[in-house]
Amino acid sequence: MKLSQTEENYLKAIYNLAYANANNVSTTMISEAIKTKASSVTDMIKKLADKDLVHYKKYQGVSLTKIGQKIAVEIVRKHRLWEVFLLNKLNYNWDEVHELAEQLEHIKSDTLTDKLEAFLEFPTHDPHGDPIPDKEGNIEHHKDTMLSSVETEKSCVVIGIKDSSDPFLKFLDKLQIQLGSTLKVISKEPFDNSMLVKTESASISISNQISKNIFVKKL
Amino acid sequence: MKLSQTEENYLKAIYNLAYANANNVSTTMISEAIKTKASSVTDMIKKLADKDLVHYKKYQGVSLTKIGQKIAVEIVRKHRLWEVFLLNKLNYNWDEVHELAEQLEHIKSDTLTDKLEAFLEFPTHDPHGDPIPDKEGNIEHHKDTMLSSVETEKSCVVIGIKDSSDPFLKFLDKLQIQLGSTLKVISKEPFDNSMLVKTESASISISNQISKNIFVKKL
DNA sequence: TAAAATATTTAGACAAGCCTAAAAATATAA
DNA sequence: TTATATTTTTAGGCTTGTCTAAATATTTTA
Ligand SMILES: [Mn+2]
Ligand SMILES: [Mn+2]
Ligand SMILES: [Mn+2]
Ligand SMILES: [Mn+2]
């Protein structure tokens, strides 16, 4: 099945939204993710349903079919591998790779992805800590431990970023927080759920908004 | 100026045709290169002329403007750098890289091409011996010595392939002729302009059709 | 140089993907 | 349980890039 870039982008958006929200994905959610109007989404959903890539009942939202899921995961795999390439080989920063990967993920080839993966020596995670699906589409998801749920006095290691938008990544750079950073929670403020955290280089106050977006592994 | 992939492909086609033919490029030639109908070409030519990328007078064919030329060379640069990447880093063969580079050349970024070039350690030629334009668009063209014009008893080194289509490249593989191969012309057949050539591994008869498509440097 | 052949352009149509405005369905609130 | 608000779909239209068929210009041939 040969899909257009646009169709691929819809599938990926539905995949990501379904993963973050479990249930059926609404027209409006997709329209926000893709930055188009809801009416355009309805049009596309019908096309995808005709191709058996999504389950669709009018007014009830969509979910991916087996095939749709498979294709979406392939795109995610390509996206994340290209991100690794851009960071490791071309020396981009982690806040620059996403936009380029959005383009590169649509390159069509039967062999490219696997060759790229081998060249990168089979990375397991992308620059934002997201897991890279294997050739067969298997993917090892994060356990959902967020920094916000770490107890006072406990230490943890940063293993992923939930919101990997440009500004957030740049902000983390300023705090000198990166994948692999060890953080110790000094104290928590019940008032606003902010926490005082000791990084390798400083003690900083982190709002709940931020600590809810950092995946960690407790030590 | 943000161009569509299609517009970029037209500019590149015009560039290549103009380079191979010197004068104005005809509608039909473009339609054959792009594999579309002449009427579609006329439409696109008008659009490109409106954007000042080509000079166009009805029925007189087109030529690139300064800006059009600049953009075309940038695309050629990207195409050839990606071909080097695919061959050197991902271990593709020289007959497989072109199709993928056709896609990769359209990736948009202010920084990607230069970073890729640096990563590849500033290659000067692509896998088919074609010169890679530099950042400023300067390009060192082949001197046009073809194998067909080498005299009997003289030796030469293969430095480029004029027709770098799949089947021709595969054929050269079979003959064990590659970039850098040393060839010695044993004899020439005036009858059909074929030649007997000694390669590193064998003596082979080469038709004029073939010897006209191999760039060489005389020794 | 006139007729025939070929090349190019125009006219009208279509699919993909998007939009706005309006209608219909669903969800929320009184 | 109605009334109101929100979401989703439909209807109709636009742009890009393509096509076929027909008209027009240029080139070749006689
Ligand atoms: Mn990304
Ligand atoms: Mn990522
Ligand atoms: Mn090529
Ligand atoms: Mn090439």
Short mmCIF file of C-alpha atoms (C1' of nucleotides) and ligand atoms in Angstrom, two decimals:
data_model
loop_
_atom_site.label_atom_id
_atom_site.label_comp_id
_atom_site.label_asym_id
_atom_site.label_seq_id
_atom_site.Cartn_x
_atom_site.Cartn_y
_atom_site.Cartn_z
CA MET A 1 0.00 0.00 0.00
CA LYS A 2 1.43 3.32 -1.11
CA LEU A 3 0.31 6.23 1.06
CA SER A 4 0.79 9.95 0.61
CA GLN A 5 2.75 11.95 3.14
CA THR A 6 -0.48 13.47 4.30
CA GLU A 7 -2.10 10.11 4.89
CA GLU A 8 0.97 8.97 6.80
CA ASN A 9 0.84 12.06 8.96
CA TYR A 10 -2.78 11.39 9.85
CA LEU A 11 -2.01 7.79 10.81
CA LYS A 12 0.88 8.89 12.97
CA ALA A 13 -1.20 11.57 14.65
CA ILE A 14 -3.96 9.07 15.40
CA TYR A 15 -1.40 6.63 16.75
CA ASN A 16 0.13 9.20 19.09
CA LEU A 17 -3.24 10.49 20.27
CA ALA A 18 -4.57 6.98 20.87
CA TYR A 19 -1.45 6.14 22.85
CA ALA A 20 -1.80 9.23 25.01
CA ASN A 21 -5.57 8.88 25.46
CA ALA A 22 -6.37 5.17 25.18
CA ASN A 23 -9.90 5.48 23.74
CA ASN A 24 -11.20 6.58 20.34
CA VAL A 25 -9.61 9.68 18.87
CA SER A 26 -11.88 12.61 18.07
CA THR A 27 -11.95 14.69 14.92
CA THR A 28 -11.05 17.82 16.85
CA MET A 29 -8.03 16.23 18.52
CA ILE A 30 -6.69 15.19 15.13
CA SER A 31 -7.36 18.59 13.63
CA GLU A 32 -5.33 20.20 16.41
CA ALA A 33 -2.48 17.74 16.03
CA ILE A 34 -2.31 18.11 12.25
CA LYS A 35 -3.16 21.82 12.32
CA THR A 36 -6.06 21.62 9.91
CA LYS A 37 -9.78 22.19 10.20
CA ALA A 38 -12.10 19.54 11.56
CA SER A 39 -13.90 19.33 8.22
CA SER A 40 -10.66 18.39 6.48
CA VAL A 41 -10.12 15.69 9.06
CA THR A 42 -13.54 14.21 8.38
CA ASP A 43 -12.69 14.03 4.70
CA MET A 44 -9.41 12.26 5.33
CA ILE A 45 -10.87 9.90 7.91
CA LYS A 46 -13.31 8.65 5.31
CA LYS A 47 -10.48 7.99 2.90
CA LEU A 48 -8.51 6.13 5.54
CA ALA A 49 -11.58 4.13 6.49
CA ASP A 50 -12.12 3.18 2.83
CA LYS A 51 -8.57 1.87 2.82
CA ASP A 52 -9.19 -0.09 6.02
CA LEU A 53 -6.59 1.84 7.95
CA VAL A 54 -8.98 3.15 10.60
CA HIS A 55 -12.22 2.08 12.22
CA TYR A 56 -14.74 4.84 11.85
CA LYS A 57 -18.36 5.35 12.83
CA LYS A 58 -19.80 8.79 12.22
CA TYR A 59 -19.58 11.06 15.25
CA GLN A 60 -17.78 8.34 17.24
CA GLY A 61 -14.16 9.10 16.44
CA VAL A 62 -11.57 6.75 14.99
CA SER A 63 -9.12 4.06 15.98
CA LEU A 64 -6.42 2.38 13.95
CA THR A 65 -6.95 -1.02 12.36
CA LYS A 66 -4.23 -3.65 12.59
CA ILE A 67 -2.80 -2.49 9.27
CA GLY A 68 -3.15 1.18 10.19
CA GLN A 69 -1.34 0.51 13.44
CA LYS A 70 1.44 -1.33 11.66
CA ILE A 71 2.01 1.51 9.23
CA ALA A 72 1.90 4.12 11.99
CA VAL A 73 4.52 2.26 13.99
CA GLU A 74 6.75 2.03 10.93
CA ILE A 75 6.60 5.79 10.56
CA VAL A 76 7.38 6.28 14.23
CA ARG A 77 10.32 3.92 13.83
CA LYS A 78 11.65 5.88 10.87
CA HIS A 79 11.12 9.20 12.64
CA ARG A 80 13.06 8.14 15.71
CA LEU A 81 15.89 6.50 13.80
CA TRP A 82 16.37 9.65 11.72
CA GLU A 83 16.40 11.69 14.94
CA VAL A 84 19.22 9.52 16.24
CA PHE A 85 21.09 9.98 12.97
CA LEU A 86 20.74 13.74 13.08
CA LEU A 87 21.92 13.92 16.68
CA ASN A 88 24.68 11.32 16.68
CA LYS A 89 26.08 11.72 13.19
CA LEU A 90 25.29 15.27 12.11
CA ASN A 91 25.70 16.89 15.54
CA TYR A 92 22.30 18.46 15.78
CA ASN A 93 20.87 19.25 19.22
CA TRP A 94 17.88 17.42 20.63
CA ASP A 95 15.66 20.43 20.08
CA GLU A 96 16.46 20.59 16.35
CA VAL A 97 15.95 17.03 15.20
CA HIS A 98 12.19 16.69 15.33
CA GLU A 99 11.29 19.03 12.49
CA LEU A 100 13.75 17.42 10.11
CA ALA A 101 12.64 13.94 11.10
CA GLU A 102 9.10 14.99 10.23
CA GLN A 103 10.29 15.18 6.64
CA LEU A 104 12.70 12.26 6.62
CA GLU A 105 10.16 9.82 8.05
CA HIS A 106 8.32 9.92 4.71
CA ILE A 107 11.18 8.68 2.55
CA LYS A 108 9.97 5.50 0.87
CA SER A 109 12.23 2.49 0.58
CA ASP A 110 12.13 -1.20 1.39
CA THR A 111 15.68 -1.22 2.67
CA LEU A 112 16.58 2.23 3.95
CA THR A 113 15.22 1.99 7.47
CA ASP A 114 16.98 -1.24 8.29
CA LYS A 115 20.24 -0.07 6.80
CA LEU A 116 20.00 3.16 8.74
CA GLU A 117 19.29 1.23 11.91
CA ALA A 118 22.35 -0.96 11.38
CA PHE A 119 24.51 2.06 10.60
CA LEU A 120 23.38 3.63 13.89
CA GLU A 121 24.17 0.35 15.66
CA PHE A 122 20.63 -0.50 16.64
CA PRO A 123 19.74 2.31 19.03
CA THR A 124 16.90 1.50 21.42
CA HIS A 125 15.75 5.04 22.15
CA ASP A 126 15.59 8.34 20.32
CA PRO A 127 17.18 11.59 21.57
CA HIS A 128 14.12 12.33 23.70
CA GLY A 129 14.13 8.95 25.38
CA ASP A 130 11.30 7.52 23.29
CA PRO A 131 11.64 3.83 22.44
CA ILE A 132 12.41 2.84 18.84
CA PRO A 133 10.18 0.06 17.49
CA ASP A 134 12.06 -2.88 16.00
CA LYS A 135 11.78 -4.19 12.45
CA GLU A 136 8.68 -6.19 13.38
CA GLY A 137 6.99 -3.25 15.03
CA ASN A 138 7.52 -4.36 18.62
CA ILE A 139 8.01 -1.46 20.97
CA GLU A 140 8.99 -1.34 24.62
CA HIS A 141 7.03 1.41 26.23
CA HIS A 142 8.16 3.57 29.11
CA LYS A 143 6.94 2.69 32.49
CA ASP A 144 5.19 5.86 33.44
CA THR A 145 7.24 7.15 36.35
CA MET A 146 7.27 10.92 36.21
CA LEU A 147 9.62 13.12 38.18
CA SER A 148 6.56 14.59 39.88
CA SER A 149 5.86 11.29 41.62
CA VAL A 150 9.33 10.79 43.11
CA GLU A 151 9.35 11.01 46.92
CA THR A 152 11.36 13.51 48.92
CA GLU A 153 14.97 12.49 49.54
CA LYS A 154 14.85 9.95 46.70
CA SER A 155 17.10 10.06 43.64
CA CYS A 156 16.28 9.20 40.04
CA VAL A 157 17.71 9.25 36.52
CA VAL A 158 16.07 11.11 33.64
CA ILE A 159 15.12 8.59 30.94
CA GLY A 160 12.66 10.49 28.77
CA ILE A 161 10.81 13.67 27.98
CA LYS A 162 7.05 13.55 27.53
CA ASP A 163 6.58 16.93 25.87
CA SER A 164 9.52 17.10 23.50
CA SER A 165 8.64 20.46 22.02
CA ASP A 166 11.39 22.86 21.12
CA PRO A 167 10.87 25.37 23.94
CA PHE A 168 10.66 22.71 26.60
CA LEU A 169 13.84 21.02 25.41
CA LYS A 170 15.64 24.37 25.30
CA PHE A 171 14.42 25.07 28.81
CA LEU A 172 15.82 21.74 30.04
CA ASP A 173 19.12 22.63 28.40
CA LYS A 174 19.18 25.79 30.49
CA LEU A 175 18.60 23.75 33.65
CA GLN A 176 21.33 21.38 32.45
CA ILE A 177 18.93 18.49 32.59
CA GLN A 178 19.41 15.84 29.92
CA LEU A 179 18.82 12.14 29.39
CA GLY A 180 20.90 10.33 31.99
CA SER A 181 20.98 13.21 34.45
CA THR A 182 20.67 12.14 38.08
CA LEU A 183 18.21 14.20 40.11
CA LYS A 184 17.55 14.17 43.83
CA VAL A 185 14.30 15.51 45.19
CA ILE A 186 15.14 17.73 48.15
CA SER A 187 11.67 18.91 49.07
CA LYS A 188 8.17 19.26 47.73
CA GLU A 189 5.88 22.25 48.08
CA PRO A 190 2.32 21.02 48.73
CA PHE A 191 1.02 24.48 47.88
CA ASP A 192 1.71 24.29 44.11
CA ASN A 193 3.30 20.86 43.81
CA SER A 194 6.62 22.39 42.82
CA MET A 195 9.74 20.64 44.01
CA LEU A 196 13.28 21.55 44.93
CA VAL A 197 15.62 19.30 42.98
CA LYS A 198 19.35 18.83 43.14
CA THR A 199 20.95 18.28 39.74
CA GLU A 200 24.60 17.45 39.14
CA SER A 201 25.42 21.16 39.06
CA ALA A 202 22.83 23.06 41.08
CA SER A 203 19.69 23.08 43.16
CA ILE A 204 16.66 24.26 41.28
CA SER A 205 12.98 24.73 41.81
CA ILE A 206 10.82 22.87 39.34
CA SER A 207 7.13 23.49 38.79
CA ASN A 208 4.64 20.64 38.67
CA GLN A 209 4.03 21.40 35.00
CA ILE A 210 7.63 20.51 34.32
CA SER A 211 8.08 17.56 36.64
CA LYS A 212 5.01 15.94 35.11
CA ASN A 213 6.77 15.93 31.74
CA ILE A 214 9.99 14.18 32.72
CA PHE A 215 10.17 10.38 32.74
CA VAL A 216 12.55 9.01 35.35
CA LYS A 217 13.81 5.71 36.70
CA LYS A 218 13.97 5.64 40.50
CA LEU A 219 17.28 4.66 42.00
CA MET B 1 11.42 31.11 -1.93
CA LYS B 2 9.65 27.89 -0.95
CA LEU B 3 9.16 25.53 -3.86
CA SER B 4 7.19 22.32 -4.09
CA GLN B 5 8.93 19.04 -4.85
CA THR B 6 7.38 19.14 -8.27
CA GLU B 7 8.72 22.59 -9.04
CA GLU B 8 12.15 21.51 -7.84
CA ASN B 9 12.05 18.50 -10.11
CA TYR B 10 11.24 20.66 -13.11
CA LEU B 11 14.12 23.01 -12.35
CA LYS B 12 16.53 20.13 -11.98
CA ALA B 13 15.33 18.54 -15.21
CA ILE B 14 15.76 21.81 -17.08
CA TYR B 15 19.22 22.20 -15.58
CA ASN B 16 20.32 18.74 -16.64
CA LEU B 17 18.84 19.06 -20.12
CA ALA B 18 20.38 22.49 -20.64
CA TYR B 19 23.75 21.16 -19.53
CA ALA B 20 23.53 18.24 -21.94
CA ASN B 21 22.21 20.30 -24.85
CA ALA B 22 23.47 23.84 -24.35
CA ASN B 23 20.57 25.70 -25.97
CA ASN B 24 16.97 26.29 -24.90
CA VAL B 25 15.14 23.30 -23.51
CA SER B 26 11.97 22.19 -25.28
CA THR B 27 8.66 21.29 -23.75
CA THR B 28 8.88 17.77 -25.12
CA MET B 29 12.33 17.16 -23.70
CA ILE B 30 11.11 18.19 -20.28
CA SER B 31 8.00 16.07 -20.57
CA GLU B 32 10.14 13.02 -21.33
CA ALA B 33 12.52 13.72 -18.47
CA ILE B 34 9.73 14.27 -15.94
CA LYS B 35 7.49 11.58 -17.44
CA THR B 36 4.46 13.75 -17.87
CA LYS B 37 2.54 15.16 -20.83
CA ALA B 38 3.73 18.19 -22.76
CA SER B 39 0.61 20.09 -21.80
CA SER B 40 1.42 19.67 -18.13
CA VAL B 41 4.89 20.99 -18.80
CA THR B 42 3.50 24.10 -20.47
CA ASP B 43 1.41 24.77 -17.39
CA MET B 44 4.33 24.39 -15.04
CA ILE B 45 6.65 26.45 -17.22
CA LYS B 46 4.25 29.35 -16.94
CA LYS B 47 4.26 29.08 -13.18
CA LEU B 48 8.05 28.98 -13.07
CA ALA B 49 8.23 31.94 -15.43
CA ASP B 50 5.86 33.90 -13.16
CA LYS B 51 8.25 33.19 -10.31
CA ASP B 52 11.22 34.35 -12.40
CA LEU B 53 12.87 30.95 -12.30
CA VAL B 54 12.92 30.41 -16.07
CA HIS B 55 13.01 32.56 -19.18
CA TYR B 56 10.10 31.62 -21.39
CA LYS B 57 8.77 32.78 -24.72
CA LYS B 58 5.90 30.81 -26.18
CA TYR B 59 7.01 28.06 -28.55
CA GLN B 60 10.67 28.93 -27.93
CA GLY B 61 11.49 26.64 -25.01
CA VAL B 62 12.93 27.66 -21.65
CA SER B 63 16.21 28.42 -19.95
CA LEU B 64 16.93 28.94 -16.27
CA THR B 65 17.28 32.40 -14.80
CA LYS B 66 20.10 33.19 -12.37
CA ILE B 67 17.86 32.30 -9.46
CA GLY B 68 16.48 29.22 -11.17
CA GLN B 69 20.01 28.07 -11.89
CA LYS B 70 21.05 28.63 -8.30
CA ILE B 71 18.17 26.57 -6.95
CA ALA B 72 18.75 23.79 -9.48
CA VAL B 73 22.41 23.53 -8.51
CA GLU B 74 21.44 23.34 -4.84
CA ILE B 75 19.19 20.39 -5.60
CA VAL B 76 21.94 18.70 -7.62
CA ARG B 77 24.28 19.27 -4.68
CA LYS B 78 21.86 17.67 -2.26
CA HIS B 79 21.17 14.78 -4.61
CA ARG B 80 24.83 13.93 -5.02
CA LEU B 81 25.71 14.30 -1.36
CA TRP B 82 22.89 11.96 -0.39
CA GLU B 83 24.13 9.49 -3.00
CA VAL B 84 27.54 9.53 -1.34
CA PHE B 85 25.91 9.01 2.04
CA LEU B 86 23.92 6.03 0.82
CA LEU B 87 26.95 4.41 -0.79
CA ASN B 88 29.64 5.17 1.78
CA LYS B 89 27.67 4.96 5.00
CA LEU B 90 24.72 2.69 4.33
CA ASN B 91 26.52 0.33 1.94
CA TYR B 92 24.20 0.67 -1.02
CA ASN B 93 25.52 -0.08 -4.50
CA TRP B 94 25.99 2.63 -7.09
CA ASP B 95 22.97 1.39 -9.03
CA GLU B 96 20.64 1.75 -6.02
CA VAL B 97 21.37 5.23 -4.75
CA HIS B 98 19.79 7.39 -7.42
CA GLU B 99 16.16 6.58 -6.73
CA LEU B 100 16.50 7.23 -3.02
CA ALA B 101 18.42 10.44 -3.64
CA GLU B 102 15.52 11.59 -5.80
CA GLN B 103 13.48 11.69 -2.63
CA LEU B 104 16.13 12.89 -0.20
CA GLU B 105 17.12 15.85 -2.37
CA HIS B 106 13.81 17.51 -1.48
CA ILE B 107 14.32 17.60 2.29
CA LYS B 108 14.15 21.25 3.31
CA SER B 109 16.61 22.66 5.81
CA ASP B 110 18.99 25.59 6.10
CA THR B 111 21.64 23.49 7.77
CA LEU B 112 21.24 19.87 6.72
CA THR B 113 23.19 19.90 3.47
CA ASP B 114 26.28 21.51 4.95
CA LYS B 115 26.23 19.24 7.96
CA LEU B 116 25.85 16.21 5.73
CA GLU B 117 28.73 17.40 3.57
CA ALA B 118 30.97 17.81 6.61
CA PHE B 119 29.96 14.38 7.93
CA LEU B 120 30.93 12.87 4.59
CA GLU B 121 34.23 14.76 4.75
CA PHE B 122 33.60 17.03 1.79
CA PRO B 123 33.43 14.58 -1.09
CA THR B 124 34.13 16.12 -4.51
CA HIS B 125 32.28 13.57 -6.64
CA ASP B 126 29.24 11.36 -6.34
CA PRO B 127 29.25 7.58 -6.83
CA HIS B 128 28.87 8.00 -10.59
CA GLY B 129 31.77 10.39 -10.88
CA ASP B 130 29.63 13.51 -11.15
CA PRO B 131 31.07 16.59 -9.45
CA ILE B 132 29.41 17.89 -6.28
CA PRO B 133 28.78 21.65 -6.31
CA ASP B 134 30.14 23.49 -3.28
CA LYS B 135 28.15 25.58 -0.80
CA GLU B 136 28.30 28.58 -3.12
CA GLY B 137 27.15 26.60 -6.13
CA ASN B 138 30.51 26.38 -7.87
CA ILE B 139 30.94 23.17 -9.78
CA GLU B 140 33.94 21.70 -11.54
CA HIS B 141 32.71 20.01 -14.66
CA HIS B 142 34.18 16.96 -16.28
CA LYS B 143 36.44 17.50 -19.19
CA ASP B 144 34.63 15.56 -21.83
CA THR B 145 37.03 12.75 -22.61
CA MET B 146 35.04 9.66 -23.40
CA LEU B 147 36.48 6.18 -23.58
CA SER B 148 35.42 6.10 -27.24
CA SER B 149 37.98 8.79 -28.08
CA VAL B 150 40.99 7.07 -26.51
CA GLU B 151 43.57 5.97 -29.06
CA THR B 152 44.71 2.39 -29.59
CA GLU B 153 47.46 1.25 -27.22
CA LYS B 154 46.70 4.10 -24.79
CA SER B 155 45.57 3.61 -21.20
CA CYS B 156 43.06 5.60 -19.18
CA VAL B 157 41.25 5.66 -15.86
CA VAL B 158 37.47 5.65 -15.53
CA ILE B 159 36.36 8.85 -13.80
CA GLY B 160 32.66 9.05 -14.53
CA ILE B 161 29.56 7.54 -16.10
CA LYS B 162 27.46 9.66 -18.41
CA ASP B 163 24.33 7.52 -18.45
CA SER B 164 24.03 6.45 -14.85
CA SER B 165 20.85 4.47 -15.27
CA ASP B 166 20.36 1.28 -13.31
CA PRO B 167 20.82 -1.19 -16.15
CA PHE B 168 23.96 0.47 -17.46
CA LEU B 169 25.54 0.53 -14.01
CA LYS B 170 24.65 -3.12 -13.47
CA PHE B 171 26.20 -3.92 -16.83
CA LEU B 172 29.43 -2.17 -15.87
CA ASP B 173 29.44 -4.19 -12.66
CA LYS B 174 29.35 -7.34 -14.75
CA LEU B 175 32.31 -6.10 -16.78
CA GLN B 176 34.03 -5.27 -13.50
CA ILE B 177 34.40 -1.67 -14.58
CA GLN B 178 34.10 0.90 -11.81
CA LEU B 179 35.31 4.40 -11.01
CA GLY B 180 39.09 4.24 -10.83
CA SER B 181 39.40 1.21 -13.09
CA THR B 182 42.36 1.39 -15.48
CA LEU B 183 41.52 0.46 -19.06
CA LYS B 184 43.85 -0.08 -21.99
CA VAL B 185 42.53 0.15 -25.53
CA ILE B 186 43.91 -2.84 -27.43
CA SER B 187 42.25 -2.27 -30.77
CA LYS B 188 39.41 -0.46 -32.44
CA GLU B 189 37.02 -1.84 -35.00
CA PRO B 190 36.35 0.80 -37.65
CA PHE B 191 33.35 -1.19 -38.84
CA ASP B 192 31.10 -0.47 -35.81
CA ASN B 193 33.43 1.63 -33.65
CA SER B 194 33.58 -1.07 -31.03
CA MET B 195 36.85 -1.50 -29.17
CA LEU B 196 38.77 -4.26 -27.51
CA VAL B 197 39.70 -3.13 -24.03
CA LYS B 198 41.89 -4.68 -21.38
CA THR B 199 40.55 -4.22 -17.85
CA GLU B 200 42.34 -5.26 -14.69
CA SER B 201 40.80 -8.72 -14.96
CA ALA B 202 40.00 -9.45 -18.60
CA SER B 203 39.93 -8.38 -22.20
CA ILE B 204 36.49 -7.36 -23.37
CA SER B 205 34.82 -6.00 -26.43
CA ILE B 206 32.95 -2.77 -25.84
CA SER B 207 30.41 -1.27 -28.21
CA ASN B 208 30.55 2.35 -29.22
CA GLN B 209 27.28 2.92 -27.40
CA ILE B 210 29.02 1.98 -24.19
CA SER B 211 32.38 3.63 -24.73
CA LYS B 212 30.61 6.90 -25.48
CA ASN B 213 29.11 6.83 -22.00
CA ILE B 214 32.27 6.39 -19.96
CA PHE B 215 34.29 9.44 -18.91
CA VAL B 216 38.01 8.75 -18.64
CA LYS B 217 41.24 10.49 -17.84
CA LYS B 218 44.05 9.59 -20.24
CA LEU B 219 47.23 8.35 -18.67
"C1'" DT C 1 6.78 27.79 -51.09
"C1'" DA C 2 2.93 24.98 -50.15
"C1'" DA C 3 1.57 20.69 -47.90
"C1'" DA C 4 2.34 17.52 -44.34
"C1'" DA C 5 4.21 16.33 -40.04
"C1'" DT C 6 5.49 17.55 -35.55
"C1'" DA C 7 5.64 20.43 -31.45
"C1'" DT C 8 3.34 23.43 -28.41
"C1'" DT C 9 -0.35 25.64 -26.30
"C1'" DT C 10 -5.22 26.10 -24.88
"C1'" DA C 11 -9.56 24.42 -23.04
"C1'" DG C 12 -11.90 21.73 -20.04
"C1'" DA C 13 -11.85 18.09 -16.63
"C1'" DC C 14 -10.30 15.45 -12.52
"C1'" DA C 15 -8.17 13.89 -7.81
"C1'" DA C 16 -5.98 15.29 -3.54
"C1'" DG C 17 -6.12 18.11 0.22
"C1'" DC C 18 -7.45 22.10 2.08
"C1'" DC C 19 -10.92 25.95 3.32
"C1'" DT C 20 -15.55 28.49 5.00
"C1'" DA C 21 -20.30 28.38 6.07
"C1'" DA C 22 -24.24 25.91 7.21
"C1'" DA C 23 -26.68 21.77 8.82
"C1'" DA C 24 -27.01 17.88 11.87
"C1'" DA C 25 -25.77 15.25 15.84
"C1'" DT C 26 -24.13 14.90 20.43
"C1'" DA C 27 -23.01 16.61 24.99
"C1'" DT C 28 -23.92 19.79 28.73
"C1'" DA C 29 -26.71 22.71 31.63
"C1'" DA C 30 -30.85 24.61 33.40
"C1'" DT D 1 -36.19 16.96 29.95
"C1'" DT D 2 -35.82 20.74 27.37
"C1'" DA D 3 -32.68 24.36 25.89
"C1'" DT D 4 -28.07 25.66 24.89
"C1'" DA D 5 -23.42 24.84 23.64
"C1'" DT D 6 -20.14 22.10 21.35
"C1'" DT D 7 -18.65 18.80 18.04
"C1'" DT D 8 -18.93 16.70 13.72
"C1'" DT D 9 -20.40 16.32 9.15
"C1'" DT D 10 -21.99 18.12 4.68
"C1'" DA D 11 -21.98 21.30 0.83
"C1'" DG D 12 -19.62 23.97 -2.14
"C1'" DG D 13 -15.33 26.09 -3.55
"C1'" DC D 14 -10.17 26.76 -4.21
"C1'" DT D 15 -5.22 25.41 -5.57
"C1'" DT D 16 -1.81 22.22 -7.35
"C1'" DG D 17 -0.55 19.18 -10.67
"C1'" DT D 18 -2.12 16.05 -13.78
"C1'" DC D 19 -4.74 14.36 -18.07
"C1'" DT D 20 -7.18 14.22 -23.01
"C1'" DA D 21 -8.73 16.48 -26.99
"C1'" DA D 22 -8.60 20.24 -29.90
"C1'" DA D 23 -6.47 24.42 -31.73
"C1'" DT D 24 -2.41 26.78 -33.21
"C1'" DA D 25 2.42 27.45 -34.30
"C1'" DT D 26 6.68 25.73 -36.12
"C1'" DT D 27 9.50 22.62 -38.76
"C1'" DT D 28 10.27 19.39 -42.36
"C1'" DT D 29 9.49 17.55 -46.84
"C1'" DA D 30 8.23 17.61 -51.43
MN MN E 1 10.23 13.81 17.06
MN MN E 2 11.74 12.08 19.42
MN MN E 3 21.50 10.36 -9.30
MN MN E 4 24.82 10.42 -9.36
#
